[in-house]
Amino acid sequence: MLGAAIVTITGNREAFIENYKGILEYTKESIVLQGKNCKISFEGRNLSIDYYTNEDMKISGNIDAVRYL
């Protein structure tokens, strides 16, 4: 789908996100992003955003769950 968020997860340690619109919440246990049509929630331990641009970002840490809200 054109403009939809693309989430690529490598094991439970890294996630690459493309086409997100913004960061709604950012803690060590939860990162919530706004996508075009939904919110994307990453839950886990020691989560951090390694880098982000207007187009993509990398999240690392112990990712326990990814939810589309």
Short mmCIF file of C-alpha atoms in Angstrom, two decimals:
data_model
loop_
_atom_site.label_atom_id
_atom_site.label_comp_id
_atom_site.label_asym_id
_atom_site.label_seq_id
_atom_site.Cartn_x
_atom_site.Cartn_y
_atom_site.Cartn_z
CA MET A 1 0.00 0.00 0.00
CA LEU A 2 1.35 3.33 -1.00
CA GLY A 3 2.49 5.35 2.00
CA ALA A 4 1.94 2.55 4.52
CA ALA A 5 4.53 2.06 7.26
CA ILE A 6 7.08 -0.68 6.58
CA VAL A 7 8.35 -2.50 9.68
CA THR A 8 11.34 -4.85 9.34
CA ILE A 9 12.26 -6.78 12.50
CA THR A 10 15.56 -8.60 12.95
CA GLY A 11 15.11 -11.18 15.71
CA ASN A 12 13.90 -9.49 18.88
CA ARG A 13 16.74 -6.94 19.02
CA GLU A 14 16.25 -4.48 16.10
CA ALA A 15 13.42 -2.93 14.14
CA PHE A 16 13.65 -0.67 11.08
CA ILE A 17 10.62 1.48 10.34
CA GLU A 18 9.98 3.37 7.11
CA ASN A 19 7.18 5.82 6.24
CA TYR A 20 6.19 6.72 9.80
CA LYS A 21 4.68 10.13 10.53
CA GLY A 22 5.87 10.86 14.07
CA ILE A 23 6.89 9.69 17.54
CA LEU A 24 3.99 9.71 20.02
CA GLU A 25 5.65 8.07 23.05
CA TYR A 26 9.25 7.21 23.87
CA THR A 27 10.32 5.40 27.05
CA LYS A 28 12.70 2.51 27.74
CA GLU A 29 9.67 0.15 27.88
CA SER A 30 7.47 1.53 25.08
CA ILE A 31 7.84 3.38 21.79
CA VAL A 32 4.66 4.40 19.94
CA LEU A 33 4.80 5.74 16.40
CA GLN A 34 2.10 7.30 14.25
CA GLY A 35 1.71 5.66 10.88
CA LYS A 36 -0.51 6.76 8.02
CA ASN A 37 -3.54 4.71 9.08
CA CYS A 38 -2.63 3.35 12.52
CA LYS A 39 -0.32 3.60 15.50
CA ILE A 40 2.56 1.15 15.89
CA SER A 41 3.59 0.21 19.43
CA PHE A 42 6.88 -1.47 20.35
CA GLU A 43 7.06 -2.91 23.87
CA GLY A 44 10.06 -4.37 25.62
CA ARG A 45 13.08 -3.56 27.77
CA ASN A 46 15.93 -1.08 27.24
CA LEU A 47 14.36 0.23 24.02
CA SER A 48 16.13 3.09 22.29
CA ILE A 49 15.94 4.92 19.00
CA ASP A 50 19.39 4.58 17.43
CA TYR A 51 18.64 7.10 14.69
CA TYR A 52 15.70 8.70 12.95
CA THR A 53 15.08 10.87 9.93
CA ASN A 54 11.89 12.16 8.32
CA GLU A 55 11.64 8.87 6.43
CA ASP A 56 13.01 6.03 8.58
CA MET A 57 14.29 5.02 12.01
CA LYS A 58 16.00 2.18 13.85
CA ILE A 59 14.83 0.90 17.24
CA SER A 60 17.01 -1.44 19.28
CA GLY A 61 16.67 -3.24 22.61
CA ASN A 62 14.77 -6.32 23.78
CA ILE A 63 11.57 -6.13 21.74
CA ASP A 64 8.83 -8.27 23.31
CA ALA A 65 5.81 -7.16 21.25
CA VAL A 66 4.80 -5.09 18.25
CA ARG A 67 1.16 -3.98 18.12
CA TYR A 68 -0.80 -2.13 15.49
CA LEU A 69 -3.36 0.09 17.20
#
